[in-house]
Amino acid sequence: MFVPENRAYLDRLFSERSPEDLALARRGSAQRLRDLGFLFPALPSHFRLDRATHDELRSASARLVSAHRKVMAHVCSSLSPGELAETFHIPAAMAGHIDCGRMAEGLALGRADIIPTDTGHAFCELNTFSGVGGGEAQHSARLHAELLGCPVAGASPFLDLARHYLALCTRLGLERLVILDSVRHARLGYGRDQPLADCLRSMAPDLDVVYCDETTYRPEWLRAPHAGRILVHRLVTFADTDDDGAFIKAVDDSGAVVTSMFEAELGMHRKWFSLLCDTRTHHLLDAEERETVRRYVPESFDLGPDNLDEALAARAEYVFKHSYSYGGDGILIGAEHSARVLRDRVLADGAGAWTCQRALRADTLDLPAGDGTVAAFRFVLGVYAYGDRTSGVLVRGSADSRVVNASRGGISWAFTDGRDSA
C-alpha cells in the first residue's frame, strides 16, 4: 500500500542522500512546476507505488467509471433541463446546455481521486473533465528523482492524452487542436497544459496546436470550413466563464469537436456517489461494479430535511460536501465544526445541495514541512484515465488540512515501473 511502502522507501532515500542533494532536488522540482505555469507547491519528494496496488486501483477506477456512466445515463435520460437544474442544484444555464445523448458515447477523460487509509484505499471523487489538473506533477517529480539519481519510468498523463487526441484527429480528419482557456481561469495558477502541447507537436508536427482563450479564439474558426477541422481541449469549467458558458457553447455549435462539454461537468457532481451507494440503482450495475462500490466507496448520501438532524448529531463521523463544487471548495470536516455552524452553512444553500460521506481514517506519512520541521501528511491519490489508457499516480498531500488538494498542501507523483538506486 502507498503509505507503508513509501515510509520505508523515503527513510532510506533521505538517509542516503546529503542535505545539499535533497535541497537541490526540491528546488528543482518546485521550479519545474513553476516553469509549467502550475503555481501551487511541490511536495518534498517523489513517491513509489507497488505494481499490485497500482493495478488494483486502475481496475477499480475502470469499474467505478463504468458504474458511474450507467447511473448517470439512467438518471439524466428521464430529466428535463429544468429538472436537472433543480435536482442537482446546478446553474439553469448550464443545465440547458447539457445533451444527454452524448452520455451514450462515454466519458473518456477523467481522474479518480483516492484516499489511502490504514486498511486500504477509498474513492472520494470522480473528475470526468478533459481539463482536470495536476499532470504537471509527473514532470516535476521525475526531475526530483533524476536529480537524486533514482531512475523512474512511466508515461506522463499528457502523453497518454496526446495519443488519445491524435487517434481522434486521425479518425475524424481534424487538422487543428485548440487548448481553450479563459481569462478568468488563466489567473488561477493551474497551468495551461503546456506538456500536452509539447507532446502533440513532437508526435504530429503537421497538426496545428494552438493555446487561446475566449478573447483570442479566431472568429473564422467559428465558421465553415475551419470549424469542422478543429478539436478543442477545454481547460475551463462552467464556473470559470464570464458568460454562462455561451462562448464554449458557440464553439461546440460551430461544428468543432469539443472533447468534453457540460455533461462531463455534471459527471463531477458529488451527488453521484450518493446514487452509487443507493441500492435502488444497483440493478443498473453488474456484479463486479456492485462489489467495487461496496468495497471502495465510503457511505455517501444526500442531505435533506429528513436526515439533517441525525447527520449533525453524528457529524464527527462524516464529511459534509457541497454537491456542486471543485478543488476542495465546499468541503467541511464534521469533527472540526459545531452543529450550529454546519446547519447554518447547509441551510444557506438548501440541504439538498449538500451530501455527506463517511469520514475515513487517512494513513499519514512524516515528511519535511515548509518550515523545516517534520510533519504528518495526509494524501489523496489520482489515477488518470484517457480512453483505454491509465497513468498515475498523482499525489497530493497536506500537513495542515484534512481537506487535501493542491492549494492546501502540495503535489508530486508516485512511480510504479523502474527501480531506484537509493
Coordinates of C-alpha atoms in Angstrom, one line a residue:
M1 CA 0.0 0.0 0.0
F2 CA 1.0 3.6 -0.6
V3 CA 2.0 4.8 2.9
P4 CA 3.8 1.7 4.2
E5 CA 5.8 1.4 1.0
N6 CA 6.8 5.0 1.0
R7 CA 7.6 5.1 4.7
A8 CA 10.4 2.6 4.1
Y9 CA 11.4 4.0 0.8
L10 CA 11.7 7.6 1.9
D11 CA 13.5 6.7 5.1
R12 CA 16.2 5.1 3.0
L13 CA 16.3 7.8 0.4
F14 CA 16.5 10.7 2.9
S15 CA 19.2 8.9 4.9
E16 CA 21.4 8.1 1.9
R17 CA 21.4 11.5 0.2
S18 CA 23.1 14.6 1.5
P19 CA 21.1 17.6 2.8
E20 CA 22.6 19.5 -0.1
D21 CA 21.4 17.0 -2.7
L22 CA 17.9 16.8 -1.2
A23 CA 17.6 20.6 -1.2
L24 CA 18.8 20.8 -4.8
A25 CA 16.1 18.2 -5.8
R26 CA 13.4 20.0 -4.0
R27 CA 14.3 23.3 -5.6
G28 CA 14.5 21.8 -9.0
S29 CA 11.1 20.0 -8.8
A30 CA 9.4 23.2 -7.5
Q31 CA 10.9 25.3 -10.3
R32 CA 9.8 22.8 -12.9
L33 CA 6.2 23.2 -11.7
R34 CA 6.5 27.0 -11.9
D35 CA 8.0 26.7 -15.4
L36 CA 5.0 24.8 -16.5
G37 CA 2.7 27.5 -15.1
F38 CA 1.5 25.5 -12.2
L39 CA 1.7 27.9 -9.3
F40 CA 1.0 25.6 -6.3
P41 CA 3.7 24.0 -4.2
A42 CA 5.6 20.7 -4.8
L43 CA 5.8 18.1 -2.1
P44 CA 9.3 17.4 -0.8
S45 CA 9.8 14.1 -2.6
H46 CA 8.7 11.8 -5.4
F47 CA 7.0 8.6 -4.3
R48 CA 6.6 4.9 -5.3
L49 CA 3.6 2.7 -5.7
D50 CA 4.0 -1.1 -6.0
R51 CA 2.7 -2.8 -9.2
A52 CA 0.0 -4.8 -7.4
T53 CA -1.6 -1.7 -5.7
H54 CA -1.3 0.3 -9.0
D55 CA -3.1 -2.4 -10.9
E56 CA -5.7 -2.8 -8.2
L57 CA -6.5 1.0 -8.3
R58 CA -6.5 1.1 -12.1
S59 CA -9.0 -1.8 -12.3
A60 CA -11.2 -0.4 -9.6
S61 CA -11.2 3.0 -11.3
A62 CA -12.3 1.5 -14.6
R63 CA -15.2 -0.4 -12.9
L64 CA -16.3 2.6 -10.9
V65 CA -16.3 4.9 -14.0
S66 CA -18.4 2.3 -15.8
A67 CA -20.9 2.2 -12.9
H68 CA -20.9 6.0 -12.8
R69 CA -21.7 6.2 -16.5
K70 CA -24.6 3.8 -16.2
V71 CA -26.2 5.6 -13.3
M72 CA -25.7 9.0 -14.9
A73 CA -27.2 8.0 -18.2
H74 CA -30.2 6.4 -16.5
V75 CA -30.9 9.4 -14.3
C76 CA -30.3 12.1 -16.9
S77 CA -32.3 10.5 -19.6
S78 CA -35.5 11.0 -17.6
L79 CA -35.0 14.6 -16.6
S80 CA -35.6 17.8 -18.5
P81 CA -33.0 20.7 -18.3
G82 CA -35.2 22.3 -15.6
E83 CA -35.4 19.2 -13.6
L84 CA -31.6 18.7 -13.9
A85 CA -31.0 22.1 -12.5
E86 CA -33.5 21.5 -9.6
T87 CA -32.3 18.0 -8.8
F88 CA -28.6 18.7 -8.9
H89 CA -28.6 22.4 -7.9
I90 CA -26.6 23.5 -10.9
P91 CA -27.0 26.8 -12.8
A92 CA -30.0 26.7 -15.1
A93 CA -27.9 28.0 -18.0
M94 CA -25.5 25.0 -17.6
A95 CA -28.4 22.6 -17.4
G96 CA -29.8 24.0 -20.6
H97 CA -26.6 23.2 -22.5
I98 CA -26.4 19.5 -21.3
D99 CA -27.0 17.0 -24.1
C100 CA -27.9 13.6 -22.5
G101 CA -27.4 11.9 -25.9
R102 CA -23.7 12.5 -25.6
M103 CA -23.6 10.3 -22.5
A104 CA -24.0 7.2 -24.5
E105 CA -20.6 7.9 -26.1
G106 CA -19.0 7.5 -22.6
L107 CA -16.8 9.9 -20.7
A108 CA -13.4 9.1 -21.9
L109 CA -11.4 11.6 -19.9
G110 CA -11.0 11.9 -16.2
R111 CA -9.3 11.2 -12.9
A112 CA -10.3 9.1 -9.9
D113 CA -9.4 10.5 -6.5
I114 CA -8.4 8.0 -3.9
I115 CA -7.6 8.3 -0.2
P116 CA -5.0 5.8 1.2
T117 CA -6.3 4.6 4.6
D118 CA -4.8 2.4 7.3
T119 CA -6.8 -0.5 5.9
G120 CA -6.7 0.0 2.1
H121 CA -8.0 2.6 -0.3
A122 CA -11.2 4.5 -0.7
F123 CA -12.5 6.6 -3.7
C124 CA -13.7 10.0 -2.7
E125 CA -14.5 11.7 -6.0
L126 CA -14.5 11.2 -9.8
N127 CA -13.4 14.0 -12.1
T128 CA -14.8 13.4 -15.6
F129 CA -13.5 16.5 -17.3
S130 CA -10.8 17.0 -20.0
G131 CA -9.0 19.8 -18.2
V132 CA -8.7 18.1 -14.8
G133 CA -5.4 19.4 -13.5
G134 CA -2.2 18.1 -11.8
G135 CA -0.5 16.1 -14.6
E136 CA 2.4 18.6 -14.4
A137 CA 3.4 16.8 -11.1
Q138 CA 4.7 13.9 -13.1
H139 CA 7.3 16.1 -14.8
S140 CA 8.2 17.8 -11.6
A141 CA 8.6 14.5 -9.6
R142 CA 10.6 12.9 -12.4
L143 CA 13.1 15.7 -12.2
H144 CA 13.3 15.3 -8.4
A145 CA 14.1 11.6 -8.9
E146 CA 16.6 12.2 -11.6
L147 CA 18.5 14.8 -9.5
L148 CA 18.8 12.2 -6.8
G149 CA 20.0 9.5 -9.1
C150 CA 16.8 7.5 -8.9
P151 CA 15.7 6.1 -12.3
V152 CA 12.0 6.0 -12.7
A153 CA 9.7 5.0 -15.6
G154 CA 6.2 5.6 -16.6
A155 CA 4.5 7.9 -19.1
S156 CA 3.2 11.4 -18.4
P157 CA -0.6 11.6 -18.4
F158 CA -0.2 14.3 -21.1
L159 CA 1.5 11.7 -23.4
D160 CA -1.5 9.4 -22.9
L161 CA -3.9 12.2 -23.6
A162 CA -1.9 13.3 -26.7
R163 CA -2.2 9.7 -28.0
H164 CA -5.9 9.7 -27.4
Y165 CA -6.4 13.0 -29.2
L166 CA -4.2 12.1 -32.1
A167 CA -6.2 8.9 -32.7
L168 CA -9.3 11.0 -32.6
C169 CA -7.9 13.6 -35.1
T170 CA -6.8 10.8 -37.5
R171 CA -10.2 9.1 -37.3
L172 CA -12.2 12.4 -37.9
G173 CA -9.7 14.1 -40.2
L174 CA -9.1 17.0 -37.9
E175 CA -6.2 19.4 -38.6
R176 CA -6.1 21.8 -35.6
L177 CA -6.1 21.2 -31.9
V178 CA -7.1 24.2 -29.7
I179 CA -6.2 24.2 -26.0
L180 CA -9.1 26.5 -24.8
D181 CA -8.6 28.5 -21.7
S182 CA -10.5 31.6 -20.3
V183 CA -9.1 34.8 -19.0
R184 CA -10.6 34.1 -15.6
H185 CA -9.2 30.5 -15.3
A186 CA -5.7 31.5 -16.5
R187 CA -5.3 33.7 -13.4
L188 CA -5.8 30.7 -11.0
G189 CA -2.4 29.1 -11.5
Y190 CA -3.4 25.7 -12.7
G191 CA -1.2 25.9 -15.8
R192 CA -2.0 25.8 -19.5
D193 CA -1.3 22.1 -20.3
Q194 CA 2.0 23.0 -21.9
P195 CA 3.2 19.4 -21.7
L196 CA 0.2 18.4 -23.8
A197 CA 1.1 20.9 -26.5
D198 CA 4.7 19.8 -26.5
C199 CA 3.7 16.1 -26.9
L200 CA 1.3 16.8 -29.7
R201 CA 3.9 18.9 -31.6
S202 CA 6.5 16.3 -31.2
M203 CA 4.3 13.4 -32.3
A204 CA 2.3 15.2 -35.1
P205 CA 4.3 18.2 -36.5
D206 CA 1.6 18.8 -39.1
L207 CA -1.1 19.3 -36.5
D208 CA -1.7 22.9 -35.8
V209 CA -1.6 23.2 -31.9
V210 CA -2.9 26.5 -30.5
Y211 CA -3.4 27.8 -27.0
C212 CA -6.1 30.6 -26.7
D213 CA -8.9 31.9 -24.7
E214 CA -12.3 33.5 -25.5
T215 CA -10.6 36.7 -26.5
T216 CA -8.0 35.2 -28.9
Y217 CA -10.0 32.4 -30.5
R218 CA -10.1 33.5 -34.1
P219 CA -13.5 34.4 -35.4
E220 CA -13.2 32.5 -38.7
W221 CA -12.7 29.3 -36.6
L222 CA -16.4 29.6 -35.7
R223 CA -17.4 29.2 -39.4
A224 CA -17.2 26.5 -42.0
P225 CA -15.0 25.1 -43.3
H226 CA -12.5 25.9 -40.4
A227 CA -14.8 24.9 -37.5
G228 CA -15.2 21.3 -38.7
R229 CA -11.5 20.7 -38.7
I230 CA -10.9 21.6 -35.1
L231 CA -10.6 19.5 -31.9
V232 CA -11.0 21.6 -28.7
H233 CA -9.4 20.6 -25.4
R234 CA -11.2 22.6 -22.8
L235 CA -9.4 23.7 -19.7
V236 CA -12.3 25.8 -18.2
T237 CA -15.3 24.7 -16.3
F238 CA -18.7 26.5 -16.5
A239 CA -17.8 28.4 -13.3
D240 CA -14.6 29.7 -15.0
T241 CA -16.6 31.6 -17.6
D242 CA -18.0 35.1 -17.5
D243 CA -20.8 34.4 -20.0
D244 CA -22.6 31.4 -18.5
G245 CA -20.8 29.1 -20.9
A246 CA -22.1 30.9 -24.0
F247 CA -18.7 31.1 -25.8
I248 CA -18.0 27.4 -25.2
K249 CA -21.4 26.5 -26.5
A250 CA -20.9 28.7 -29.6
V251 CA -17.6 26.8 -30.3
D252 CA -19.5 23.5 -29.9
D253 CA -22.3 24.6 -32.1
S254 CA -19.9 25.8 -34.8
G255 CA -19.1 22.2 -35.7
A256 CA -15.8 21.9 -33.8
V257 CA -15.3 18.7 -31.8
V258 CA -15.2 19.7 -28.1
T259 CA -13.7 16.9 -26.1
S260 CA -15.9 17.4 -23.1
M261 CA -19.0 19.6 -22.8
F262 CA -21.1 20.3 -19.7
E263 CA -22.2 16.7 -19.5
A264 CA -18.7 16.0 -18.2
E265 CA -19.0 18.7 -15.5
L266 CA -22.3 17.3 -14.4
G267 CA -20.4 14.0 -14.0
M268 CA -18.2 15.5 -11.3
H269 CA -21.2 16.4 -9.2
R270 CA -20.9 14.8 -5.7
K271 CA -24.5 13.5 -5.8
W272 CA -23.3 10.6 -8.0
F273 CA -21.6 9.0 -5.1
S274 CA -24.8 9.1 -3.1
L275 CA -26.6 7.5 -6.1
L276 CA -23.9 4.8 -6.4
C277 CA -24.4 3.9 -2.7
D278 CA -28.2 3.8 -3.1
T279 CA -29.2 0.2 -3.5
R280 CA -32.1 1.4 -5.8
T281 CA -29.6 2.0 -8.6
H282 CA -27.7 -1.3 -8.2
H283 CA -29.9 -3.1 -10.7
L284 CA -28.2 -0.9 -13.3
L285 CA -24.7 -2.4 -12.4
D286 CA -23.1 -5.7 -13.0
A287 CA -21.9 -7.9 -10.1
E288 CA -18.3 -6.6 -10.3
E289 CA -19.4 -3.0 -10.3
R290 CA -21.6 -3.5 -7.3
E291 CA -18.7 -5.1 -5.5
T292 CA -16.4 -2.2 -6.4
V293 CA -18.9 0.3 -5.0
R294 CA -19.3 -1.8 -1.8
R295 CA -15.6 -2.2 -1.3
Y296 CA -14.2 1.2 -2.4
V297 CA -16.9 3.9 -2.0
P298 CA -17.4 5.3 1.5
E299 CA -21.0 5.5 2.7
S300 CA -22.4 8.6 0.9
F301 CA -25.9 10.1 1.0
D302 CA -27.8 13.3 0.2
L303 CA -28.7 15.6 3.0
G304 CA -32.3 16.7 3.4
P305 CA -34.9 17.8 6.0
D306 CA -35.5 14.2 7.0
N307 CA -31.9 13.3 7.9
L308 CA -30.1 16.6 8.6
D309 CA -30.6 16.5 12.4
E310 CA -29.3 12.9 12.5
A311 CA -26.3 13.7 10.4
L312 CA -25.4 16.7 12.5
A313 CA -25.7 14.7 15.7
A314 CA -23.2 12.2 14.3
R315 CA -21.1 14.9 12.5
A316 CA -17.8 13.6 13.8
E317 CA -18.3 10.5 11.6
Y318 CA -18.9 12.5 8.4
V319 CA -17.5 14.9 5.8
F320 CA -20.1 17.4 4.6
K321 CA -19.7 18.3 0.9
H322 CA -21.4 20.9 -1.2
S323 CA -22.6 18.9 -4.2
Y324 CA -21.6 21.3 -6.9
S325 CA -18.0 22.5 -6.2
Y326 CA -14.5 21.6 -7.2
G327 CA -10.9 21.8 -5.9
G328 CA -11.6 21.2 -2.2
D329 CA -14.1 24.0 -2.0
G330 CA -17.3 23.4 -0.1
I331 CA -15.9 20.5 2.0
L332 CA -16.4 20.7 5.8
I333 CA -15.0 18.1 8.2
G334 CA -17.8 17.3 10.6
A335 CA -15.4 16.8 13.6
E336 CA -14.0 20.3 13.1
H337 CA -17.3 22.3 13.3
S338 CA -20.1 22.7 15.6
A339 CA -23.6 21.5 14.7
R340 CA -24.8 25.1 14.5
V341 CA -22.0 26.2 12.1
L342 CA -22.7 23.2 9.9
R343 CA -26.5 23.7 10.0
D344 CA -26.2 27.4 9.1
R345 CA -23.9 26.6 6.2
V346 CA -26.0 23.8 4.8
L347 CA -29.3 25.6 5.1
A348 CA -27.8 28.7 3.5
D349 CA -27.7 26.8 0.2
G350 CA -30.6 24.4 0.9
A351 CA -30.0 21.0 2.4
G352 CA -30.5 19.3 -0.9
A353 CA -27.4 21.0 -2.2
W354 CA -25.2 19.0 0.2
T355 CA -24.1 15.4 0.6
C356 CA -22.5 13.5 3.4
Q357 CA -19.7 11.0 3.1
R358 CA -18.4 8.8 5.9
A359 CA -15.1 10.2 7.3
L360 CA -12.1 7.9 6.8
R361 CA -9.0 7.3 8.9
A362 CA -6.4 8.5 6.4
D363 CA -3.0 7.0 6.8
T364 CA -0.2 9.5 7.3
L365 CA 3.4 9.8 6.4
D366 CA 6.1 12.0 8.1
L367 CA 7.7 14.4 5.6
P368 CA 9.7 17.6 5.8
A369 CA 7.4 20.6 6.0
G370 CA 7.9 24.1 4.7
D371 CA 9.3 25.4 8.0
G372 CA 12.0 22.8 8.1
T373 CA 10.2 20.6 10.7
V374 CA 8.8 17.1 10.1
A375 CA 5.0 16.8 10.0
A376 CA 2.4 14.1 9.4
F377 CA 1.0 14.5 5.9
R378 CA -2.4 13.1 4.6
F379 CA -2.7 12.2 1.0
V380 CA -5.1 11.9 -1.9
L381 CA -4.0 9.9 -4.9
G382 CA -5.2 10.4 -8.5
V383 CA -5.4 7.8 -11.3
Y384 CA -5.8 9.4 -14.8
A385 CA -7.8 7.6 -17.5
Y386 CA -7.8 8.7 -21.1
G387 CA -9.7 6.3 -23.3
D388 CA -8.3 2.9 -22.6
R389 CA -5.1 4.3 -21.1
T390 CA -4.4 4.9 -17.5
S391 CA -1.5 6.7 -15.9
G392 CA -0.7 7.6 -12.4
V393 CA -0.4 8.2 -9.7
L394 CA -0.8 11.9 -8.9
V395 CA 0.0 12.5 -5.2
R396 CA -1.5 15.5 -3.3
G397 CA -0.5 15.9 0.4
S398 CA -1.2 18.3 3.2
A399 CA 0.1 18.5 6.8
D400 CA -2.2 21.5 7.7
S401 CA -5.6 20.4 6.5
R402 CA -7.7 17.3 6.4
V403 CA -9.1 18.6 3.1
V404 CA -6.3 17.7 0.8
N405 CA -5.7 19.4 -2.5
A406 CA -3.0 21.3 -4.4
S407 CA -3.9 24.7 -2.9
R408 CA -3.7 23.4 0.7
G409 CA -0.5 21.4 0.5
G410 CA 1.5 20.3 -2.5
I411 CA 1.7 17.8 -5.3
S412 CA 4.0 15.1 -6.6
W413 CA 3.9 11.7 -8.4
A414 CA 4.2 8.1 -7.4
F415 CA 6.1 6.0 -9.9
T416 CA 5.4 2.3 -10.4
D417 CA 7.8 1.0 -13.1
G418 CA 11.5 1.0 -12.8
R419 CA 13.7 0.5 -9.8
D420 CA 15.5 3.2 -8.0
S421 CA 19.2 3.1 -6.8
A422 CA 18.5 4.7 -3.4

